[in-house]
Amino acid sequence: MTETPATGPDPEPASTASAAAGPAETGQVEAGQVELGEPGKPAGSRARLTGTVIIQAITQGSSAVITILAIFLALVVGAILIAFSDPVVTKAWSTFFSYPVYALSQTWDSVSFAYSQMFEGAILNPSTVSAAFHGGSIAAIFYPLSSTCAQATPLILTGLSVAIAFRAGLFNIGAAGQWVGGAIVATWLGFGVSLPPVIHVIVCLIGAFVGGAVIGWFVGLLKARTGAHEVIVTIMLNYVMYDLLSYLLSHPTMLQEPHQTNEIAPFIDNDANLAHVGGPPPQVGIGFLIAVAAAAAVAWLLVRTTTGFQFRTVGASPSAARTAGINVERSWILVMLLAGGLAGLSAATVIQGTNTQLTFNSYGTYGPDGITVALLGRAKPIGVVLAGLLFGALHVGGTYVEAATLGQVPADIVQVLEGLIVLFVAAPALIRAVFRLRSTAGTGLDAVAKGWNG
Amino acid sequence: MTTVATAVRAPLTTERRRHLAAATFIAIGLINIGVFGALAHAGDASFELSLASASVKIPVIRVPAAPVCYALGAVALGLGVLRATVPLRRLAKRLAIAGVLVCFLVSLLCWADAGAIPLNVIIISQGTFTESIPLILGALAGCLCERSGVINIAIEGQLLFGAFTAAIVASAFGGLWVGLVAGSLAGGLVGVLLAVFAISFLTDQIVLGVVLNVLVLGMTDYLYDRLMSTNPNYNTGITFGSIKIPVLSQIPIIGPIFFDSTIFLYITYVAIIVIQVALFYSRWGLRVRAVGEHPTAADTVGINVLWIRYRNVILGGLVAGIGGAYLTIGSVGSFIPDISSGFGYIALAALIFGRWTPLGALAAALLFGFCEEMALVLPTVNPVLPAPIMNMAPYVATIIAVAGLVGKVRPPKADGQPYVKA
């Protein structure tokens, strides 16, 4: 890659989009796009060029290739972990020198069973396909995919929350706390207020956005006014919000379901539930569509608006942005407000979509997962959607494989895989070293957090 | 918005800092008076200074709660005015912060205990150390890393992996010392990962730290489900007993607080002293700090920058691993998933609050440990205080500390910047 804006595989001159991206995009290459040489070559050589481009992309390691190799490498390390925590496999390896083939076949069986179960649970189960040919339900084929979309929805939204903050040079570890803020407001509006059907849904969504946005805004405000590092403040606010949630859920006068001893809130009204598109049971929730729409909105904001340009400039260099007359503090506050709002929306899709009841454990790992999703998606909206879908699939597959192996392979394996994938994506130099790729600049993470020195 | 004045304005001036600190002082003073003083029950707050088993008994101290709160509030207000009007020296500034914090904490205790059963200061102090040990060791680990120029967000992961490994090794081999060493090595292993990725593969260090934490959390959850929950022999919950230092542990007040604890407290003493002296009074420390401040200059005079960074990051991991081992074999015994539950992040805040020095980090870690101990103790003496709200105390204290009191923190200049030889 060179220091010119990317032109994509199409040998036409640069489109208006990359021109509108402005100076901050210069020197960066969009995920999946490859530098081609000078634009405006004759269209006749297109096919040959595409081939060259693909080969170049593979040998030099474009962002997409690095990501795919990172996923592959993570699956390999995960396989080792699966194999060597399986008692059958470890026993087989203890007799490796007498029966080497047996040890290897046991290892292969253990690993391939776990991964194929994961695939069947999350993407496609061949048995449902053959059943459909023999008069079974066609809809059942799409059941795994619809679960994946449902799982991906909150991850995409918290991923966007982290990603948009990254673009302005802030590391939002606080998506979890902002999620809780959104969940509290959505739940309260969900059961405490009576409104007509469609309006109730919208009010809850807006409420969740505001609930998260307030938390994010506070972080931005502290950063802008006092210089408090957002990493510390967001981490601490996460714990504050967990404790606040615990307090609210243990007092019936607050959010607790009456006559309950557990930390659990009442069900929200049916009016406030997000509807599903398509018939039961494989269906896509409105929540998923909201997440995709939010990704599109963030993409539009970042690429097409002055505010987005300011965010990216501040992210590239706060001091340069300040010299150029951009109000850096205002950008910090605004981007954290939006990040908080997106995390709050994530809570709304869970509370109004899949759970319909807030408990102390509702917040799960949406916040930390948002960080990994944003990093894997390279802090770009389209990347975040794809990464969210991948991690959604991993989550569904993890639960499925735990059930299929009767707990032999715990669903936590997914968390390990996620961590490994992002670790490898964040270190393209390692991937290049392992796969012997030629070294080029510019395919590392565009999303970098600022150190303590700001 | 886009005027020249905005463009050239520095984000935080000394002036602004001074006002911010003074405002925080005054706010704390007002809380002492308006909240603790005004809302305290009638009656005295009483404090015991000896354990029930002590041979020398010290009489219980009784003070009228509300007047003490008012008086301490007035002191805090006075310090606030002083801070706003008089330019203070560095030492005086820090003493003022310490004074205001002490006023706040004593008022809190008086308010909570007014008219209730006596609070035992010894037990609270012991508890404060109990809560602080992982924070202190974690912050020291961060200090070793960051002084050499590598940001360590992975303290949490180092504590967690240390805790897991110490529990499983101590249980499997039936040896506590083996567990302690294994826990330390496990923290060191996370340190190795941090070093390799940060120093050799130039990965963004904040991102890397968070990812390592996610990875260790997933890994320990997985191994817990796979090994420990199915086989209790791997998680027997054995712990170190307490060691009384002869003679010293007999001193009233000081003895039971400082010299009657598990081996971990004594390791912590040694670690604090060794790291403070080594960093600031030895050639070794001068080199480490040079690498953290200006690696190019250090390289020019022949210091091996990458080697020093590798060594310090791994050393830090070993120290944090001991802190992790404390969480299992030093206190509760059994490992449970996510047992470190944010200690690593609070240790990080303590490091920043303590301005990247071992002694500063110690003070901050003790403050956070005290807040956590209060969250445990106060709901038992004063049921008005809901436990979840008290649990927020250390985190809120951290936010106030980072936002209001710290002043302009100056991290090691090259902290977080990978060094590539030109």
XYZ file of C-alpha atoms in Angstrom, chain A:
454
model
C 0.000 0.000 0.000
C 1.201 3.468 -0.714
C 0.377 6.870 0.685
C -2.464 7.527 -1.761
C -6.197 7.084 -1.137
C -7.432 3.624 -2.002
C -9.195 3.206 -5.278
C -10.559 -0.288 -4.810
C -10.360 -3.199 -7.216
C -12.246 -1.234 -9.869
C -9.701 0.485 -12.090
C -11.937 3.561 -12.505
C -10.717 6.833 -11.000
C -11.335 7.314 -7.298
C -15.009 7.641 -6.476
C -16.467 10.651 -4.725
C -16.675 8.676 -1.509
C -12.947 8.473 -1.050
C -12.607 12.097 -2.082
C -15.166 13.100 0.530
C -13.295 11.101 3.114
C -10.862 13.954 3.353
C -7.281 14.165 4.497
C -7.775 12.002 7.584
C -8.373 8.989 5.347
C -5.201 9.556 3.390
C -2.724 6.828 3.989
C -5.362 4.466 5.292
C -6.792 1.716 3.190
C -10.355 0.559 3.658
C -10.784 -3.040 4.755
C -10.832 -5.382 1.796
C -9.660 -2.799 -0.680
C -6.318 -3.074 -2.302
C -4.047 -0.501 -3.839
C -3.820 -1.079 -7.527
C -1.311 1.271 -9.041
C -2.408 4.397 -10.869
C -6.142 4.667 -11.575
C -7.609 4.974 -15.059
C -6.018 1.986 -16.796
C -7.780 0.530 -19.859
C -10.818 -1.527 -18.883
C -9.701 -4.423 -21.095
C -7.069 -5.624 -18.642
C -9.642 -5.848 -15.914
C -9.754 -9.615 -15.497
C -5.979 -9.988 -15.427
C -5.736 -7.120 -12.979
C -8.292 -8.637 -10.641
C -6.205 -11.774 -10.517
C -3.050 -9.800 -9.790
C -4.876 -7.879 -7.140
C -6.005 -11.030 -5.393
C -2.536 -12.550 -5.480
C -1.005 -9.300 -4.251
C -3.566 -9.082 -1.486
C -2.719 -12.570 -0.322
C 1.055 -12.340 -0.518
C 1.251 -8.886 0.991
C -1.505 -9.432 3.501
C -4.296 -6.892 3.083
C -6.543 -6.180 6.060
C -9.068 -8.777 4.955
C -6.428 -11.451 4.455
C -4.848 -10.668 7.824
C -8.271 -10.944 9.457
C -9.016 -14.289 7.834
C -5.597 -15.653 8.783
C -6.078 -14.358 12.330
C -9.382 -16.220 12.585
C -7.718 -19.342 11.213
C -4.818 -19.116 13.650
C -7.222 -18.567 16.558
C -9.161 -21.676 15.539
C -5.903 -23.645 15.503
C -4.948 -22.483 19.005
C -8.528 -23.118 20.151
C -8.285 -26.638 18.710
C -5.195 -27.306 20.807
C -7.064 -26.124 23.881
C -10.104 -28.275 23.068
C -7.980 -31.344 22.392
C -5.763 -31.145 25.440
C -8.558 -30.546 27.899
C -10.341 -33.664 26.591
C -9.483 -36.629 28.869
C -9.880 -39.131 26.009
C -7.357 -37.232 23.900
C -4.837 -36.770 26.705
C -5.052 -40.487 27.469
C -4.488 -41.289 23.790
C -1.444 -38.981 23.721
C 0.035 -40.701 26.787
C 0.472 -43.765 24.556
C 1.576 -41.696 21.553
C 4.807 -43.616 20.932
C 2.993 -46.950 20.827
C -0.103 -45.827 18.928
C 0.646 -42.508 17.172
C -2.206 -42.857 14.662
C -4.723 -43.460 17.443
C -3.608 -40.311 19.279
C -3.875 -38.205 16.148
C -7.264 -39.605 15.152
C -8.646 -39.041 18.637
C -7.406 -35.460 18.534
C -8.945 -34.935 15.110
C -12.258 -36.444 16.264
C -12.417 -34.293 19.369
C -11.621 -31.056 17.545
C -13.648 -31.677 14.405
C -16.675 -32.721 16.445
C -16.526 -29.521 18.517
C -16.085 -27.218 15.512
C -18.645 -28.997 13.318
C -21.195 -28.804 16.131
C -20.450 -25.107 16.425
C -21.035 -24.672 12.688
C -24.277 -26.639 12.791
C -25.558 -24.603 15.702
C -24.699 -21.222 14.256
C -24.857 -21.415 10.453
C -26.388 -24.480 8.884
C -27.355 -27.907 10.111
C -27.190 -30.412 7.220
C -29.758 -32.649 8.887
C -32.402 -29.924 8.617
C -31.618 -29.599 4.902
C -32.066 -33.307 4.263
C -35.202 -33.250 6.424
C -36.587 -30.433 4.278
C -36.116 -32.594 1.172
C -38.136 -35.304 2.850
C -41.086 -33.080 3.640
C -39.740 -31.409 6.746
C -39.867 -27.721 7.527
C -37.901 -25.482 5.200
C -37.973 -22.739 7.790
C -35.947 -24.921 10.169
C -32.946 -24.565 7.839
C -32.711 -20.890 8.659
C -33.171 -21.309 12.378
C -29.406 -21.268 13.208
C -28.850 -18.172 11.083
C -31.717 -16.308 12.717
C -30.291 -17.132 16.169
C -26.950 -15.812 14.991
C -28.549 -12.532 13.894
C -30.368 -12.234 17.212
C -27.130 -12.794 19.142
C -25.237 -10.426 16.882
C -27.665 -7.518 17.379
C -26.460 -6.229 20.779
C -22.851 -7.004 19.862
C -23.060 -4.871 16.722
C -24.461 -1.962 18.725
C -21.900 -2.094 21.545
C -19.267 -2.645 18.854
C -20.397 0.546 17.126
C -20.267 2.317 20.480
C -16.625 1.382 20.960
C -15.800 1.935 17.279
C -17.126 5.490 17.019
C -15.171 6.468 20.137
C -12.053 4.863 18.643
C -12.406 7.026 15.563
C -12.177 10.112 17.769
C -9.157 8.650 19.550
C -11.021 7.590 22.695
C -11.111 4.088 24.116
C -14.591 3.403 25.424
C -14.264 0.486 27.846
C -17.497 1.707 29.386
C -19.981 0.203 26.933
C -21.003 -2.181 29.726
C -21.907 0.645 32.121
C -23.649 2.593 29.360
C -25.527 -0.579 28.480
C -26.774 -0.767 32.076
C -27.783 2.897 31.945
C -29.840 2.251 28.822
C -31.310 -0.940 30.256
C -32.491 0.800 33.438
C -34.315 3.525 31.502
C -35.759 1.104 28.917
C -37.043 -1.208 31.645
C -38.564 1.596 33.655
C -40.305 3.051 30.608
C -41.233 -0.468 29.542
C -43.261 -1.458 32.579
C -43.828 1.807 34.410
C -45.506 3.811 31.657
C -48.615 3.030 29.606
C -48.499 4.149 26.011
C -50.072 3.103 22.704
C -48.289 0.157 20.997
C -45.912 1.640 18.423
C -45.229 4.804 20.405
C -44.277 2.747 23.462
C -41.567 0.927 21.530
C -40.149 4.181 20.180
C -40.247 5.894 23.578
C -38.389 2.987 25.149
C -35.766 3.010 22.410
C -35.217 6.745 22.795
C -35.132 6.352 26.560
C -32.473 3.655 26.317
C -30.420 5.828 23.991
C -30.667 8.727 26.431
C -29.899 6.498 29.424
C -26.679 5.308 27.844
C -25.850 8.708 26.376
C -25.932 10.400 29.790
C -23.282 8.002 31.107
C -21.134 8.474 28.010
C -21.585 12.238 28.108
C -20.348 12.311 31.697
C -17.148 10.516 30.664
C -16.591 12.944 27.803
C -17.294 15.890 30.087
C -14.766 14.723 32.685
C -12.191 14.142 29.956
C -12.794 17.573 28.422
C -12.984 19.546 31.643
C -10.506 17.825 33.937
C -8.363 15.669 31.657
C -9.396 12.476 33.471
C -8.363 9.578 31.239
C -11.432 7.955 29.722
C -10.064 4.434 30.206
C -10.005 4.805 33.989
C -13.286 6.702 34.209
C -15.218 4.270 32.003
C -13.921 1.230 33.889
C -14.890 2.762 37.222
C -18.307 3.835 35.903
C -18.942 0.243 34.822
C -18.637 -0.918 38.417
C -20.673 2.025 39.685
C -23.444 1.136 37.240
C -23.380 -2.552 38.210
C -23.785 -1.543 41.863
C -26.518 0.934 40.978
C -28.330 -1.793 39.042
C -28.010 -4.153 41.990
C -29.415 -1.462 44.286
C -32.359 -0.646 42.001
C -33.177 -4.314 41.471
C -33.208 -5.087 45.190
C -35.786 -2.473 46.151
C -39.427 -2.982 45.124
C -39.948 0.782 45.288
C -37.341 1.124 42.561
C -37.173 -1.481 39.799
C -37.646 -4.797 41.579
C -40.580 -7.035 40.725
C -42.907 -6.990 43.772
C -42.840 -10.084 46.001
C -39.465 -11.115 44.663
C -36.312 -11.842 46.603
C -34.140 -12.108 43.492
C -32.663 -9.108 41.734
C -35.171 -9.034 38.917
C -37.401 -6.396 37.338
C -40.991 -6.843 36.131
C -41.612 -7.913 32.525
C -41.973 -4.945 30.233
C -45.344 -4.401 28.536
C -46.089 -6.359 25.378
C -46.639 -3.005 23.683
C -42.986 -2.173 24.247
C -41.598 -5.382 22.748
C -39.738 -5.170 19.480
C -41.671 -7.049 16.799
C -40.207 -9.750 14.616
C -40.159 -9.695 10.853
C -41.137 -12.952 9.229
C -43.064 -15.835 10.701
C -42.093 -17.991 13.670
C -39.609 -19.370 14.587
C -36.776 -18.394 12.221
C -37.201 -14.684 12.075
C -35.247 -11.513 12.129
C -36.010 -9.133 14.957
C -36.549 -5.428 14.402
C -33.573 -5.122 16.749
C -31.249 -6.522 14.089
C -32.577 -4.032 11.563
C -32.020 -1.236 14.093
C -28.437 -2.384 14.556
C -27.789 -2.404 10.802
C -29.472 0.994 10.440
C -27.332 2.334 13.289
C -24.222 1.063 11.504
C -25.315 2.850 8.333
C -26.001 6.018 10.313
C -22.576 5.894 11.974
C -20.929 5.318 8.595
C -22.792 8.303 7.162
C -21.889 10.440 10.165
C -18.208 9.570 10.011
C -17.720 9.898 6.268
C -20.248 12.477 5.100
C -20.658 15.044 7.840
C -18.523 17.844 9.268
C -18.964 16.393 12.749
C -17.644 13.037 11.601
C -14.718 14.707 9.886
C -13.966 16.544 13.123
C -14.136 13.265 15.061
C -11.649 11.630 12.728
C -9.337 14.611 12.757
C -9.382 14.725 16.563
C -8.709 10.986 16.544
C -5.754 11.375 14.213
C -4.172 14.205 16.179
C -5.874 16.298 18.849
C -3.210 18.994 18.711
C -3.424 19.296 14.924
C -7.213 19.415 15.200
C -6.962 22.167 17.796
C -4.607 24.150 15.610
C -7.028 23.754 12.729
C -9.740 25.361 14.844
C -11.689 22.247 15.757
C -13.121 22.292 19.262
C -11.479 19.110 20.519
C -13.278 19.102 23.864
C -16.655 19.424 22.166
C -15.815 16.500 19.880
C -14.822 14.347 22.854
C -18.059 15.102 24.682
C -20.213 14.572 21.598
C -18.578 11.328 20.521
C -18.840 9.862 24.015
C -22.489 10.900 24.138
C -23.138 9.058 20.873
C -21.084 6.055 22.002
C -23.102 5.863 25.211
C -26.338 6.158 23.272
C -25.391 3.278 20.973
C -24.554 1.095 23.973
C -27.914 2.083 25.465
C -29.654 1.043 22.228
C -27.892 -2.289 22.541
C -29.575 -2.712 25.911
C -32.928 -1.816 24.363
C -32.607 -4.555 21.741
C -32.006 -7.077 24.511
C -34.592 -5.842 27.023
C -37.275 -5.178 24.405
C -36.261 -7.927 22.036
C -35.048 -11.183 23.487
C -35.205 -10.974 27.301
C -38.173 -8.652 28.060
C -37.055 -8.644 31.690
C -34.032 -6.992 33.291
C -32.063 -9.068 35.795
C -28.741 -8.402 37.461
C -27.009 -10.689 34.988
C -28.603 -9.165 31.890
C -25.569 -7.082 31.030
C -23.590 -10.251 30.367
C -20.467 -9.583 28.362
C -21.923 -7.158 25.824
C -19.515 -4.418 26.872
C -16.210 -6.347 26.631
C -17.489 -8.119 23.513
C -18.156 -4.706 21.994
C -14.450 -3.927 22.318
C -13.419 -7.121 20.574
C -16.064 -6.621 17.878
C -14.913 -3.048 17.257
C -11.275 -4.108 17.056
C -11.992 -7.020 14.734
C -14.125 -4.691 12.609
C -11.238 -2.224 12.562
C -13.517 0.474 13.961
C -15.380 0.714 10.652
C -19.180 0.354 10.666
C -19.324 -2.341 7.969
C -16.507 -4.199 9.673
C -18.335 -3.982 12.989
C -21.473 -5.510 11.459
C -19.471 -8.412 10.002
C -17.492 -8.911 13.214
C -20.725 -8.766 15.225
C -22.214 -11.477 13.009
C -19.100 -13.629 13.426
C -19.135 -13.300 17.200
C -22.909 -13.802 17.276
C -22.333 -17.050 15.380
C -19.590 -18.039 17.825
C -21.898 -17.382 20.782
C -24.727 -19.457 19.299
C -22.253 -22.168 18.314
C -20.684 -22.154 21.775
C -23.989 -22.710 23.527
C -24.874 -25.410 20.987
C -21.591 -27.257 21.349
C -21.810 -27.173 25.140
C -25.226 -28.829 24.954
C -24.135 -31.275 22.231
C -21.090 -32.443 24.181
C -22.946 -32.494 27.516
C -20.649 -29.845 28.964
C -17.464 -31.549 27.741
C -16.646 -28.456 25.695
C -17.828 -25.456 27.762
C -19.240 -22.453 25.898
C -16.396 -20.400 27.378
C -14.216 -21.708 24.543
C -15.869 -18.982 22.472
C -14.490 -16.274 24.731
C -11.005 -17.725 24.259
C -11.465 -17.793 20.479
C -12.654 -14.172 20.467
C -9.706 -13.048 22.530
C -7.265 -14.904 20.285
C -8.802 -13.562 17.071
C -8.541 -9.969 18.232
C -5.056 -10.495 19.663
C -3.870 -11.743 16.267
C -5.740 -9.033 14.354
C -4.108 -6.427 16.575
C -0.668 -7.842 15.786
C -0.442 -8.109 11.991
C 3.331 -8.441 12.331
C 2.811 -11.787 14.054
C 0.445 -13.033 11.339
C 2.963 -11.980 8.669
C 5.726 -13.787 10.513
C 3.693 -16.975 10.956
C 2.412 -17.124 7.370
C 5.573 -15.705 5.777
C 3.800 -12.771 4.168
C 5.727 -9.926 2.660
C 5.804 -6.938 4.942
C 3.896 -3.803 3.979
C 2.722 -0.866 5.990
C -0.804 0.245 6.704
C -2.814 -2.855 7.515
C -2.538 -2.708 11.284
C -5.392 -1.500 13.399
C -6.514 1.960 12.424
C -8.092 2.065 15.839
C -5.437 2.894 18.340
C -6.006 4.139 21.825
C -4.070 7.107 23.102
C -1.690 6.411 25.963
C -1.742 8.278 29.273
C 0.076 11.174 27.649
C -3.096 11.879 25.666
